[in-house]
PDB file of C-alpha atoms in Angstrom:
ATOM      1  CA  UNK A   1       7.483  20.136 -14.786  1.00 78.00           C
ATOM      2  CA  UNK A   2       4.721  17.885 -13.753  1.00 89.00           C
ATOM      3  CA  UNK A   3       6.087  15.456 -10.830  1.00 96.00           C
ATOM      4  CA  UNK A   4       6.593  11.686 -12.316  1.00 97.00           C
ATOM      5  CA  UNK A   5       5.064   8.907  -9.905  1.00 97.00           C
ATOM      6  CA  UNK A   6       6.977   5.605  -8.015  1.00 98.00           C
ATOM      7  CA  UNK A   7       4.770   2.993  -6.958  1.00 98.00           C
ATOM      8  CA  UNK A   8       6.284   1.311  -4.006  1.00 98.00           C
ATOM      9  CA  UNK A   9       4.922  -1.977  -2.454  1.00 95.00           C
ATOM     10  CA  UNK A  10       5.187  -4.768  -0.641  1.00 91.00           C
ATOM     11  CA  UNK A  11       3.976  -7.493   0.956  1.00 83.00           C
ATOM     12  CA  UNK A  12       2.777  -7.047   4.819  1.00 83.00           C
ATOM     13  CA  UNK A  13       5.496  -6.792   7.218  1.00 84.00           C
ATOM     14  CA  UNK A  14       7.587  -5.763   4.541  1.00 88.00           C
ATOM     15  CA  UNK A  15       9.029  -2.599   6.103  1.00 90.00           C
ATOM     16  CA  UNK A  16       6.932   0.028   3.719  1.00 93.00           C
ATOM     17  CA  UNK A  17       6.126   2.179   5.897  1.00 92.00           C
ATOM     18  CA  UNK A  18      10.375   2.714   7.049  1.00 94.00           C
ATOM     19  CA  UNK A  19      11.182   2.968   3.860  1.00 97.00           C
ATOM     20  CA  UNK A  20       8.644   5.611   2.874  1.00 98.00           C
ATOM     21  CA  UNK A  21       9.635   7.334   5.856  1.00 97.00           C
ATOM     22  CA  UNK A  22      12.868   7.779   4.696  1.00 98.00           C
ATOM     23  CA  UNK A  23      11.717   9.757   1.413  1.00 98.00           C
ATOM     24  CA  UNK A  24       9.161  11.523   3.022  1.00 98.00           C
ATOM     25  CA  UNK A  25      12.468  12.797   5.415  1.00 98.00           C
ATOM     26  CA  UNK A  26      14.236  13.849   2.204  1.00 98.00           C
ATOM     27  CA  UNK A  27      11.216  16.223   0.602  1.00 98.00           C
ATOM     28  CA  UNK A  28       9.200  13.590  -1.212  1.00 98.00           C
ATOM     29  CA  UNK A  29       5.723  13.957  -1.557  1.00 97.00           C
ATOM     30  CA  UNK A  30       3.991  10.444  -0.236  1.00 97.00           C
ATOM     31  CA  UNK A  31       0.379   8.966  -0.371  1.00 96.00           C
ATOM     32  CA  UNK A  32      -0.503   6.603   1.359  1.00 95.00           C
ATOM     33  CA  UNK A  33      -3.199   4.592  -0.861  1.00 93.00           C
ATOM     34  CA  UNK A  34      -4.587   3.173   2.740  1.00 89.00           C
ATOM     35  CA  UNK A  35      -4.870   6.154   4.218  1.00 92.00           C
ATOM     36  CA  UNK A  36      -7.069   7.214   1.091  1.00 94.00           C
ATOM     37  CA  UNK A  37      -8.601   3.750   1.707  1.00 90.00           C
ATOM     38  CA  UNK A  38      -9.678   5.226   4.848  1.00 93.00           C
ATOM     39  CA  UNK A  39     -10.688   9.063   3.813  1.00 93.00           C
ATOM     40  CA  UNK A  40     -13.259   7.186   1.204  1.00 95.00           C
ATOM     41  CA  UNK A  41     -15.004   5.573   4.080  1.00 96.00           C
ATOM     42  CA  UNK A  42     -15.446   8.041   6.192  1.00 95.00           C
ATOM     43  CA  UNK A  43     -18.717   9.096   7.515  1.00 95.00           C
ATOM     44  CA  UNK A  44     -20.997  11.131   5.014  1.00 94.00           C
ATOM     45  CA  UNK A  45     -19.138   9.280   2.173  1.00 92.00           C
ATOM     46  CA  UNK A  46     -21.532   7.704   0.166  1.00 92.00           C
ATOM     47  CA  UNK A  47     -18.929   4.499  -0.024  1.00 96.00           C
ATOM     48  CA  UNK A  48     -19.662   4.104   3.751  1.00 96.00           C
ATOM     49  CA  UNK A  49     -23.555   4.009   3.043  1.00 95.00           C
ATOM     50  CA  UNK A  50     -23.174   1.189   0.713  1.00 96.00           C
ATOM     51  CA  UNK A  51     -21.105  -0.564   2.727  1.00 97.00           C
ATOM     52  CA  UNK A  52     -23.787  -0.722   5.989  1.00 97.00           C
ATOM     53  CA  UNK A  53     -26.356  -0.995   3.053  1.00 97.00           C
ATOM     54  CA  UNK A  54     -24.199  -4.581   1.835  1.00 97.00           C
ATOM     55  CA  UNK A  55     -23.427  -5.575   5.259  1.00 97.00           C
ATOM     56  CA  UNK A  56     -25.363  -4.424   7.811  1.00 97.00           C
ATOM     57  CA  UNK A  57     -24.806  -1.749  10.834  1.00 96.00           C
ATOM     58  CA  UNK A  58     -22.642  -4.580  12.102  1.00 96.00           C
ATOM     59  CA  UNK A  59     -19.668  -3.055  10.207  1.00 96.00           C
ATOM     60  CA  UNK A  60     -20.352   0.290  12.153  1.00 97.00           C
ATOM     61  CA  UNK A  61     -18.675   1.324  15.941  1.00 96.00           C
ATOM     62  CA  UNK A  62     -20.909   3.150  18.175  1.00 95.00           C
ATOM     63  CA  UNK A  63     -19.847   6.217  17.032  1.00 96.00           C
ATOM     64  CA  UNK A  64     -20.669   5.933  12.921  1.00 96.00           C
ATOM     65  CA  UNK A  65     -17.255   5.409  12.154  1.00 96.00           C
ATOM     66  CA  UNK A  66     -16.214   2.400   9.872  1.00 96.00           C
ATOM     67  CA  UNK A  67     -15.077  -1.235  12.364  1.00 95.00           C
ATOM     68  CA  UNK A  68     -12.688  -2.001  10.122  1.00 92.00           C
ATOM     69  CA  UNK A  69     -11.845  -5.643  12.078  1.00 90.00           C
ATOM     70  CA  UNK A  70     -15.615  -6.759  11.503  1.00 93.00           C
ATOM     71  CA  UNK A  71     -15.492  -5.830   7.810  1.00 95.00           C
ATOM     72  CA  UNK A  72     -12.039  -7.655   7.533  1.00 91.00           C
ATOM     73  CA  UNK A  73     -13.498 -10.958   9.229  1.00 91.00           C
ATOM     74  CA  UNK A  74     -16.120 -10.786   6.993  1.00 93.00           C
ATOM     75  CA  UNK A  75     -14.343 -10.480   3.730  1.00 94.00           C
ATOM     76  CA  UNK A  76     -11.165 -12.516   4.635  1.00 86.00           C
ATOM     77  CA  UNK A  77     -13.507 -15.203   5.347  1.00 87.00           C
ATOM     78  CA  UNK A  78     -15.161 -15.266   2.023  1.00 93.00           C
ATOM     79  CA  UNK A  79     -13.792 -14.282  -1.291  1.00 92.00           C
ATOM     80  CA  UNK A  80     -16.715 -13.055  -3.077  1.00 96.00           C
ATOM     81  CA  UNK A  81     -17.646 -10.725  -0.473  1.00 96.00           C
ATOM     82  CA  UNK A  82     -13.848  -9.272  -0.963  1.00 93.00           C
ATOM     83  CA  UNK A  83     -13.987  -9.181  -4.541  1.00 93.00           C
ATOM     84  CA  UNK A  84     -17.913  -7.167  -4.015  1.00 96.00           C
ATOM     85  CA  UNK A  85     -15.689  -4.506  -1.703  1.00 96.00           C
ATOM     86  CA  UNK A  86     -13.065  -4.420  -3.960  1.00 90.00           C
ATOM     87  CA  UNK A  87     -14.829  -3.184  -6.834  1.00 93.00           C
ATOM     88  CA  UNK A  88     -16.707  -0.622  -4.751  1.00 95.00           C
ATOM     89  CA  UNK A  89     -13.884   1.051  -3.029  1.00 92.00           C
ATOM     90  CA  UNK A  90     -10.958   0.352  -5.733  1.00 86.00           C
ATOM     91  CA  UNK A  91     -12.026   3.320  -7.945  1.00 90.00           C
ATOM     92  CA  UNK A  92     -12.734   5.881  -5.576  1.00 93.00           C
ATOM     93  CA  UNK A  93      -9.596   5.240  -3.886  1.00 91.00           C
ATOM     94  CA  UNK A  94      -7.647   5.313  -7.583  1.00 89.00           C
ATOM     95  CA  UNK A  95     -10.183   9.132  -7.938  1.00 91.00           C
ATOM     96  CA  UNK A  96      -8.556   9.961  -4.002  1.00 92.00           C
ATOM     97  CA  UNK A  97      -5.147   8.885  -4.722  1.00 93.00           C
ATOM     98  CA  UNK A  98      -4.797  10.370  -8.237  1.00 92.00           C
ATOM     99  CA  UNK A  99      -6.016  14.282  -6.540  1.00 92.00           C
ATOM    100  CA  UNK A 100      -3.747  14.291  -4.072  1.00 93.00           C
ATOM    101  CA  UNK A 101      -0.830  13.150  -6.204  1.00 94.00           C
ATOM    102  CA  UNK A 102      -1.809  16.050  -8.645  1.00 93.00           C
ATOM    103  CA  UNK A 103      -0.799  18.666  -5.823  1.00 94.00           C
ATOM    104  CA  UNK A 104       2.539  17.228  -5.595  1.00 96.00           C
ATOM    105  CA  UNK A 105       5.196  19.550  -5.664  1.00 95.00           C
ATOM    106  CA  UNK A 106       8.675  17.599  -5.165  1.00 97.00           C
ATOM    107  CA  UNK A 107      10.645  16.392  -8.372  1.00 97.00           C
ATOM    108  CA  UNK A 108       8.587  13.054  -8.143  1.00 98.00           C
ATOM    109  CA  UNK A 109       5.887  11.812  -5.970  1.00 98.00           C
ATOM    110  CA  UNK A 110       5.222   8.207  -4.288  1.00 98.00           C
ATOM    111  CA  UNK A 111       2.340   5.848  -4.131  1.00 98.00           C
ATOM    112  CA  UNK A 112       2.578   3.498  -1.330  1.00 97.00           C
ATOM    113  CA  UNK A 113       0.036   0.447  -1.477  1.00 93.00           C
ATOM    114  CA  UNK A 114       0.499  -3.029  -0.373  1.00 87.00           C
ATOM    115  CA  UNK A 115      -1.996  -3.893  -3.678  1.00 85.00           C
ATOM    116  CA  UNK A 116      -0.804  -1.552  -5.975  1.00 91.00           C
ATOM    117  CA  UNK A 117      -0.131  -5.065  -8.523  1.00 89.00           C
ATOM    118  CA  UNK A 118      -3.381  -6.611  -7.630  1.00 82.00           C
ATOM    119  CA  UNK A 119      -5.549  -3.073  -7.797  1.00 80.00           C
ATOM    120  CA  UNK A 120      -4.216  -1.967 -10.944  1.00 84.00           C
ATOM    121  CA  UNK A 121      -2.899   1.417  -8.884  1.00 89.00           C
ATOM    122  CA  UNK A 122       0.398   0.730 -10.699  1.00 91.00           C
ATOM    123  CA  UNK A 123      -0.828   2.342 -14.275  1.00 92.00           C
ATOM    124  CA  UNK A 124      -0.932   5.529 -11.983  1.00 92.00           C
ATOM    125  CA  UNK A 125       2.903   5.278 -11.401  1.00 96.00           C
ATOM    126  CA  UNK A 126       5.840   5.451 -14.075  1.00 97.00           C
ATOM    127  CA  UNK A 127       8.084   2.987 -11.844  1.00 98.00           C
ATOM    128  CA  UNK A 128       7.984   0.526  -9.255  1.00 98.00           C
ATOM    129  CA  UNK A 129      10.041  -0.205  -6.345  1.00 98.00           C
ATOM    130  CA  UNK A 130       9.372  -3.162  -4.337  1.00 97.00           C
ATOM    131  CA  UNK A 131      10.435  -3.869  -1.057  1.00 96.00           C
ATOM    132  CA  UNK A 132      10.903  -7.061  -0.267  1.00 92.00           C
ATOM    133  CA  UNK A 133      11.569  -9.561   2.654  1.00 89.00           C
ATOM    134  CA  UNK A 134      11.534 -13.285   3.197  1.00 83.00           C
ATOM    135  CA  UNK A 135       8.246 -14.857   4.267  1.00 83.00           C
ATOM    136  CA  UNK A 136       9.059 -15.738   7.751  1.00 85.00           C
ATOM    137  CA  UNK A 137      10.637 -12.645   8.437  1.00 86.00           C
ATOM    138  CA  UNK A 138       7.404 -11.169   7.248  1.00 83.00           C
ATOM    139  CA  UNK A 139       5.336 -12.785   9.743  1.00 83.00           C
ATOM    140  CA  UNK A 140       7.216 -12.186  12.468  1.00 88.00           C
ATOM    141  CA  UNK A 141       7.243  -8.792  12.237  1.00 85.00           C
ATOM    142  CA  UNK A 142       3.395  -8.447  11.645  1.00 84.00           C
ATOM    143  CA  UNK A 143       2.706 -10.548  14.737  1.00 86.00           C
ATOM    144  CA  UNK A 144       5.256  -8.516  16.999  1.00 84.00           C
ATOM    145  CA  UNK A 145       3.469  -5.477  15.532  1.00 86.00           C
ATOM    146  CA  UNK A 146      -0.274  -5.959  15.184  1.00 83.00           C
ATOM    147  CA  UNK A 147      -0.560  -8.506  18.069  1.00 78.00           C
ATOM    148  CA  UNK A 148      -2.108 -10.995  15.160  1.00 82.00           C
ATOM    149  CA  UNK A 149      -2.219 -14.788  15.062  1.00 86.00           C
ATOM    150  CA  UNK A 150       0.744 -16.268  12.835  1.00 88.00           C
ATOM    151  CA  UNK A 151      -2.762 -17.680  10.851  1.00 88.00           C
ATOM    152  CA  UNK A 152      -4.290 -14.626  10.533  1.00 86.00           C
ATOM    153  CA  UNK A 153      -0.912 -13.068   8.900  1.00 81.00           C
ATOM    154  CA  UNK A 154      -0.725 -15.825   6.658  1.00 85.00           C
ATOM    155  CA  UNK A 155      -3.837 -15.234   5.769  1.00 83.00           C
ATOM    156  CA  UNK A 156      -3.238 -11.683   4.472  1.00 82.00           C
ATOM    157  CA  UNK A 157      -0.189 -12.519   2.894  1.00 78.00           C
ATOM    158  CA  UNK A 158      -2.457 -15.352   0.940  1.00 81.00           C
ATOM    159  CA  UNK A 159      -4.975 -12.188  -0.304  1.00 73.00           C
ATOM    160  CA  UNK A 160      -2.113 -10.200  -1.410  1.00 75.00           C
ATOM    161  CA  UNK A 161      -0.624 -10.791  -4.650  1.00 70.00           C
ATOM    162  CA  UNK A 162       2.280 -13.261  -4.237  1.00 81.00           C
ATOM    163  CA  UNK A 163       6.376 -12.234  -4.132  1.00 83.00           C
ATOM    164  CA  UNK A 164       6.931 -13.593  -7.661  1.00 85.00           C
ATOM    165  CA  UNK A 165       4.012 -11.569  -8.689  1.00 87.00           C
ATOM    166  CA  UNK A 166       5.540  -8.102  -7.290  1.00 90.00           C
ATOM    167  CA  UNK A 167       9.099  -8.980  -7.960  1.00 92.00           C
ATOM    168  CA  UNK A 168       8.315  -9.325 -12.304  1.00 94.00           C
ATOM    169  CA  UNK A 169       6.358  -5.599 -11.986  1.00 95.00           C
ATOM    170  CA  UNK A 170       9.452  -4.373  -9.991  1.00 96.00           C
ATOM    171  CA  UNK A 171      11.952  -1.628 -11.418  1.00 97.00           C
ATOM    172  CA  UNK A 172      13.616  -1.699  -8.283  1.00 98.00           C
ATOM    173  CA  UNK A 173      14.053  -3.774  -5.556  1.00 96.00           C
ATOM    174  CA  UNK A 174      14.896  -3.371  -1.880  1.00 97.00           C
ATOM    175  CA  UNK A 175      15.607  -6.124   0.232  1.00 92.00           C
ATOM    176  CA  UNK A 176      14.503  -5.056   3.892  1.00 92.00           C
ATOM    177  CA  UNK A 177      16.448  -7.861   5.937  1.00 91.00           C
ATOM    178  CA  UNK A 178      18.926  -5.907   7.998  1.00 91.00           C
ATOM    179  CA  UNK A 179      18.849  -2.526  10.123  1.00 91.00           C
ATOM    180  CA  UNK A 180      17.221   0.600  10.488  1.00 93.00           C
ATOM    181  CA  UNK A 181      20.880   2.793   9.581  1.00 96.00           C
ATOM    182  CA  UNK A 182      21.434   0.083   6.510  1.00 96.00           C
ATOM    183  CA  UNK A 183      17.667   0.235   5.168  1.00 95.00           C
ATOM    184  CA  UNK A 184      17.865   4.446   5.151  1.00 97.00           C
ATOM    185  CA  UNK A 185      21.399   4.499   3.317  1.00 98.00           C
ATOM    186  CA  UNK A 186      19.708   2.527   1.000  1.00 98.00           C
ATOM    187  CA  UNK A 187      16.470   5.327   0.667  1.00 98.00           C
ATOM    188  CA  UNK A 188      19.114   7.951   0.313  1.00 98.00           C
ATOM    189  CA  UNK A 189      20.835   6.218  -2.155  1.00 98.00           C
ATOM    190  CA  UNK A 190      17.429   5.519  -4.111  1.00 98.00           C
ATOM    191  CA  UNK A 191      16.335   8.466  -4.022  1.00 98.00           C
ATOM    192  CA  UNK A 192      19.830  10.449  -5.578  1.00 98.00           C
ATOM    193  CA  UNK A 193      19.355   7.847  -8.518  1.00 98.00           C
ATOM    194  CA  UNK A 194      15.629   9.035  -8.655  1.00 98.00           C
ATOM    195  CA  UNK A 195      16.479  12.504  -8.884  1.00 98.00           C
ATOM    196  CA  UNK A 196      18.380  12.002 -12.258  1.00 97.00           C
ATOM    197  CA  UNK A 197      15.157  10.703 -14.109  1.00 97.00           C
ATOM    198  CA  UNK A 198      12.822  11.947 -15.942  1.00 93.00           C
ATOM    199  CA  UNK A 199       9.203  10.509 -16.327  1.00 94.00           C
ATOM    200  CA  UNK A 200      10.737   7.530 -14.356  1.00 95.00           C
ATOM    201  CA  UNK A 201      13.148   6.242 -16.579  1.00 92.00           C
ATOM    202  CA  UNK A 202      17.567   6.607 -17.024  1.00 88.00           C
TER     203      UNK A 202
END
């Protein structure tokens, strides 16, 4: 029987990457929609060429490969250049994300993508789990992490589509505001619920 698909998501800082982490360590299948994200921009991928085309061999390191913190300064910094790169890379990485889920092989597979709302990557999945965490919590993580400004993190969390917003798609929610040992008990227990359904659903 064909594998059914979980979207999870979450805002940044959110604690997707643990959670995912978790299922991967119990036999799930994962993709990652950035690391597709990244495979569709590689070099001698035509998205690339359109990209230096748009913006100029600024957006390029010394080595051909994608700078991926001059491209975000220049879309973060105006909308209509994110919305132009949006458009462009959105469907290839839906074409990227959609082959590798068809070689899943566990009893469901999971999407991870802080924009699966605001892409539309969520028609790929039957069900939605959203982490979530408070705001400040949130940017204090992302700071510690990334070595970012608290403005620059606010800025992100601005582009991505808002708690309410992710909370009304949500199936299921996680709330990722304690430890490590509490936020994998509540994978595990997740994931023996999602072993019960078919196509997603009781």
């Amino acid at each position: 029987m064909k594998p059914w698909i979980l979207g999870l998501t979450g805002g940044i800082g959110s604690g997707k990457s643990a959670v995912a982490q978790g299922f991967i360590d119990r036999g799930v299948h994962v993709v990652d929609a950035d690391h597709a994200a990244r495979w569709v921009v590689e070099p001698g991928r035509p998205a690339l060429a359109k990209i230096v085309e748009h913006f100029g061999t600024g957006v390029l390191q010394t080595d051909g490969q994608l700078d991926r913190g001059a491209l975000r300064k220049l879309v973060f910094a105006d909308a209509e250049q994110r919305r132009w790169l949006e458009s462009l890379l959105h469907p290839l990485i839906g074409q990227e994300i959609a082959q590798v889920l068809a070689r899943a092989e566990s009893p469901y597979a999971i999407l991870v993508s802080p924009l699966l709302i605001e892409s539309g990557q969520r028609h790929l999945t039957q069900r939605v789990l959203v982490v979530d965490t408070p705001v400040e919590l949130q940017v204090q993580r992302t700071v510690a992490r990334d070595q970012s400004t608290e403005e620059q993190v606010r800025a992100i969390l601005q582009a991505q589509a808002s708690r309410e917003e992710r909370l009304r798609h949500a199936h299921d929610v996680l709330v990722n505001d304690r430890d490590m040992a509490w936020l994998d008990a509540e994978v595990g227990r997740l994931h023996s619920f999602y072993l019960t359904l078919r196509g997603g659903q009781p």
